[in-house]
Short mmCIF file of C-alpha atoms and ligand atoms in Angstrom, two decimals:
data_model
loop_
_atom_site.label_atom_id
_atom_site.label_comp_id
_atom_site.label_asym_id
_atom_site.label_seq_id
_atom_site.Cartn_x
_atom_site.Cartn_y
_atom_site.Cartn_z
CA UNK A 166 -8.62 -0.14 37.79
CA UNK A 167 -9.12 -3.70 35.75
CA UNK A 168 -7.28 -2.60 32.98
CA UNK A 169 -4.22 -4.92 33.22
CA UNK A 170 -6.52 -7.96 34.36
CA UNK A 171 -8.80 -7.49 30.88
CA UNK A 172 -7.14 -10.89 29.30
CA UNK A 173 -7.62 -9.55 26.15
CA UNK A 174 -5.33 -6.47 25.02
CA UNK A 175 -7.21 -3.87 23.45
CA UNK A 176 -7.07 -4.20 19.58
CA UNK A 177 -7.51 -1.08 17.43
CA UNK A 178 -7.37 -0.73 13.41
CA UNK A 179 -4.35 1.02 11.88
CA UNK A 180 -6.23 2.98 9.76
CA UNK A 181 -10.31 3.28 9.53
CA UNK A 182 -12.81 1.81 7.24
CA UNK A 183 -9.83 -0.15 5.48
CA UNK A 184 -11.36 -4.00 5.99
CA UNK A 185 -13.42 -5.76 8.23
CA UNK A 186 -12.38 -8.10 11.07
CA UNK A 187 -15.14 -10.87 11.47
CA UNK A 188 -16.70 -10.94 14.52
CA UNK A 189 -17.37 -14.73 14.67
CA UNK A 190 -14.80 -17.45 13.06
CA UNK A 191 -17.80 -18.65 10.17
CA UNK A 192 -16.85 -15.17 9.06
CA UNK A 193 -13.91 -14.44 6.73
CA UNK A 194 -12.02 -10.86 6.60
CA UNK A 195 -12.42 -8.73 3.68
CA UNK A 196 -10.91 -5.60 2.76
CA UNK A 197 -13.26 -2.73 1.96
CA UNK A 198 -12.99 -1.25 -1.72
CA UNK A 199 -15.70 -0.10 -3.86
CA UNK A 200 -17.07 -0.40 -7.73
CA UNK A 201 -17.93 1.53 -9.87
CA UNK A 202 -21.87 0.70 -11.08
CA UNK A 203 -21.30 2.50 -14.36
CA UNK A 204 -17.52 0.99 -15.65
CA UNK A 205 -17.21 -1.54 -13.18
CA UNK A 206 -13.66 -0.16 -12.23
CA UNK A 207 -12.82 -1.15 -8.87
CA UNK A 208 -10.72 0.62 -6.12
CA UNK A 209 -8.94 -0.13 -2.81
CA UNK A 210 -9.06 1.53 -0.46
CA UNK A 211 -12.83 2.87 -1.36
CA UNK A 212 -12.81 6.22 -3.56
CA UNK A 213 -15.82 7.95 -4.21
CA UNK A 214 -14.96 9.29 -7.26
CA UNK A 215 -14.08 6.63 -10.37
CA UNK A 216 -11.29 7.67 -12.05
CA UNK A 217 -12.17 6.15 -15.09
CA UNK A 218 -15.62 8.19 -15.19
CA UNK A 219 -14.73 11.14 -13.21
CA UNK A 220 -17.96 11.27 -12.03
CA UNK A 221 -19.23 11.28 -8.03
CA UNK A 222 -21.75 8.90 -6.75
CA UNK A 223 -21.17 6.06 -8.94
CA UNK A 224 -18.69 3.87 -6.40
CA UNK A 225 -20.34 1.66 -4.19
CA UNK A 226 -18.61 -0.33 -1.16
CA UNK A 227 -17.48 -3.90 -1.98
CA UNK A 228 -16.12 -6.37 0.12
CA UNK A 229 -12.64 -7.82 -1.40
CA UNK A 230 -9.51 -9.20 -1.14
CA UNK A 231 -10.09 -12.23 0.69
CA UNK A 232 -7.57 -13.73 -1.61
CA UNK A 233 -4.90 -12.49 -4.02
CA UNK A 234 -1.96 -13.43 -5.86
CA UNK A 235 1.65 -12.66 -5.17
CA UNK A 236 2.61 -10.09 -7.99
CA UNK A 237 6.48 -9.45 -6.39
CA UNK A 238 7.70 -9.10 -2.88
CA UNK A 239 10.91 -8.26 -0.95
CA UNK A 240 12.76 -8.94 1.96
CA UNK A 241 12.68 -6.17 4.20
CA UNK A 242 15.87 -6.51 6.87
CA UNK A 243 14.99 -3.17 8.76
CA UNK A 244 11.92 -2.34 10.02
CA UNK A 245 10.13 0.50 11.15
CA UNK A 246 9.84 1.52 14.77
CA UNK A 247 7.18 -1.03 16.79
CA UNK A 248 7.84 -3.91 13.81
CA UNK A 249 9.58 -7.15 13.84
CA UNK A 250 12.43 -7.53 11.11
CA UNK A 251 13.08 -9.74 9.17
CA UNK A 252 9.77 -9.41 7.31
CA UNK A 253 7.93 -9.66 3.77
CA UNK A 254 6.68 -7.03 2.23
CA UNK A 255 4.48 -8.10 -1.23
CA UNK A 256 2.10 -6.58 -3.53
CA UNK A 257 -0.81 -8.75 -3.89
CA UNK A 258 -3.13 -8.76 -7.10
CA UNK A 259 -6.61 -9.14 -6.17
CA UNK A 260 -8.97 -10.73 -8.74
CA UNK A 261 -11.45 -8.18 -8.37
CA UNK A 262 -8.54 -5.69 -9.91
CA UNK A 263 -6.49 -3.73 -7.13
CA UNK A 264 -3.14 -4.07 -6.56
CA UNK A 265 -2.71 -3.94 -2.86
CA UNK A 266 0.49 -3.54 -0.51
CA UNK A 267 0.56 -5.50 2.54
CA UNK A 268 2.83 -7.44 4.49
CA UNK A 269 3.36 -11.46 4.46
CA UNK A 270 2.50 -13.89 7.32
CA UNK A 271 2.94 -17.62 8.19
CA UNK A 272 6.20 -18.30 6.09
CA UNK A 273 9.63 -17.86 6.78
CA UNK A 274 10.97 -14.43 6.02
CA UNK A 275 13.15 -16.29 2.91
CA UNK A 276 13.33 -15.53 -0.74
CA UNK A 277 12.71 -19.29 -1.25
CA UNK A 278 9.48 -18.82 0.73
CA UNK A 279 7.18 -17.28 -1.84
CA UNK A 280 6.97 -17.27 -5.48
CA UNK A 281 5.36 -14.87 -7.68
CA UNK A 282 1.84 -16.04 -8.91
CA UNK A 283 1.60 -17.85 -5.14
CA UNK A 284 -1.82 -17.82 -3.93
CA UNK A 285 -2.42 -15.80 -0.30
CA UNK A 286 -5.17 -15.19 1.85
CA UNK A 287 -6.18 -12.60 3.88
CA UNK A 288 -5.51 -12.10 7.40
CA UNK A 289 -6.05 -9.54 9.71
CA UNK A 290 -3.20 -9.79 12.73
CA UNK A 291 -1.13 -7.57 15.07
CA UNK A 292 0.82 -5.58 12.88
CA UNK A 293 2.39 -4.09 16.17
CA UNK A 294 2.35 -2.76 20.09
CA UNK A 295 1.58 0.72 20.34
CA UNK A 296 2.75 2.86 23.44
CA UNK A 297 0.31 1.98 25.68
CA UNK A 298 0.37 -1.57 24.83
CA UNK A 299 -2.01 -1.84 22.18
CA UNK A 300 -2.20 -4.14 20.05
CA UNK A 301 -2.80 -2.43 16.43
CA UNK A 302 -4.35 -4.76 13.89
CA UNK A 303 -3.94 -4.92 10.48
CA UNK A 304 -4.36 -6.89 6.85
CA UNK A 305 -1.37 -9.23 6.10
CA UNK A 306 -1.78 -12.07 3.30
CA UNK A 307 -1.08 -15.72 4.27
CA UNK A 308 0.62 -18.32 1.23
CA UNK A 309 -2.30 -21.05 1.11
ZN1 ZN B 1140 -16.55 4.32 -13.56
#
């Protein structure tokens, strides 16, 4: 058995088919929505249906969300079980339309760190350990 001497920890996606983690660094990550070809509504995470048309087939996959704007955010002081606390939690207006909820990274955990209208980026990062030592990966957004 290798499995401790692997130098990397094994990394593994909260959730499926959320964003993409670039496989080189001349990539950038993206989250994975989709559009609507007849109204041009766009969703996150990807629907298949549009709600505005109520009509299947019409939503195609789009890559998004590689920035956003800081539309509020909080403090949170008590975190669930496998996260650091203090953290920030914001809502982050993309410009492609979706409002998307996703923790804050490479600031200080203060109110005084973030505005609302401040430009982030997105990152994808260790959101946490799992029980076998995991490391489960995630979206955050990064002030630029
Ligand atoms: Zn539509």
């Amino acid at each position: 058995m290798t499995v401790k001497e692997d130098k990397d920890a094994k990394q593994k996606p909260f959730a499926e088919g959320l964003f993409y983690q670039p496989t080189s660094s001349s990539e950038k990550p993206h989250l994975i929505g989709s559009k609507c070809s007849v109204c041009g509504y766009v969703s996150f995470p990807k629907t298949t249906v549009c709600p505005i048309c109520i009509k299947e087939g019409t939503m195609n996959e789009v890559a998004l969300g590689t920035k956003g704007k800081i539309n509020s955010f909080t403090i949170a002081r008590v975190a669930p079980q496998g996260f650091e606390a203090p953290y920030i939690a914001a809502s982050v207006d993309l410009p492609e339309g979706p409002r998307v909820f996703a923790m804050i990274t490479g600031c200080e955990p203060l109110e005084e760190a973030l505005e609302i209208g401040t430009e982030a980026e997105l990152v994808i990062e260790k959101l946490r350990e799992d029980e076998e030592g995991n490391e489960v990966i995630g979206y955050k957004f990064r002030p630029v």
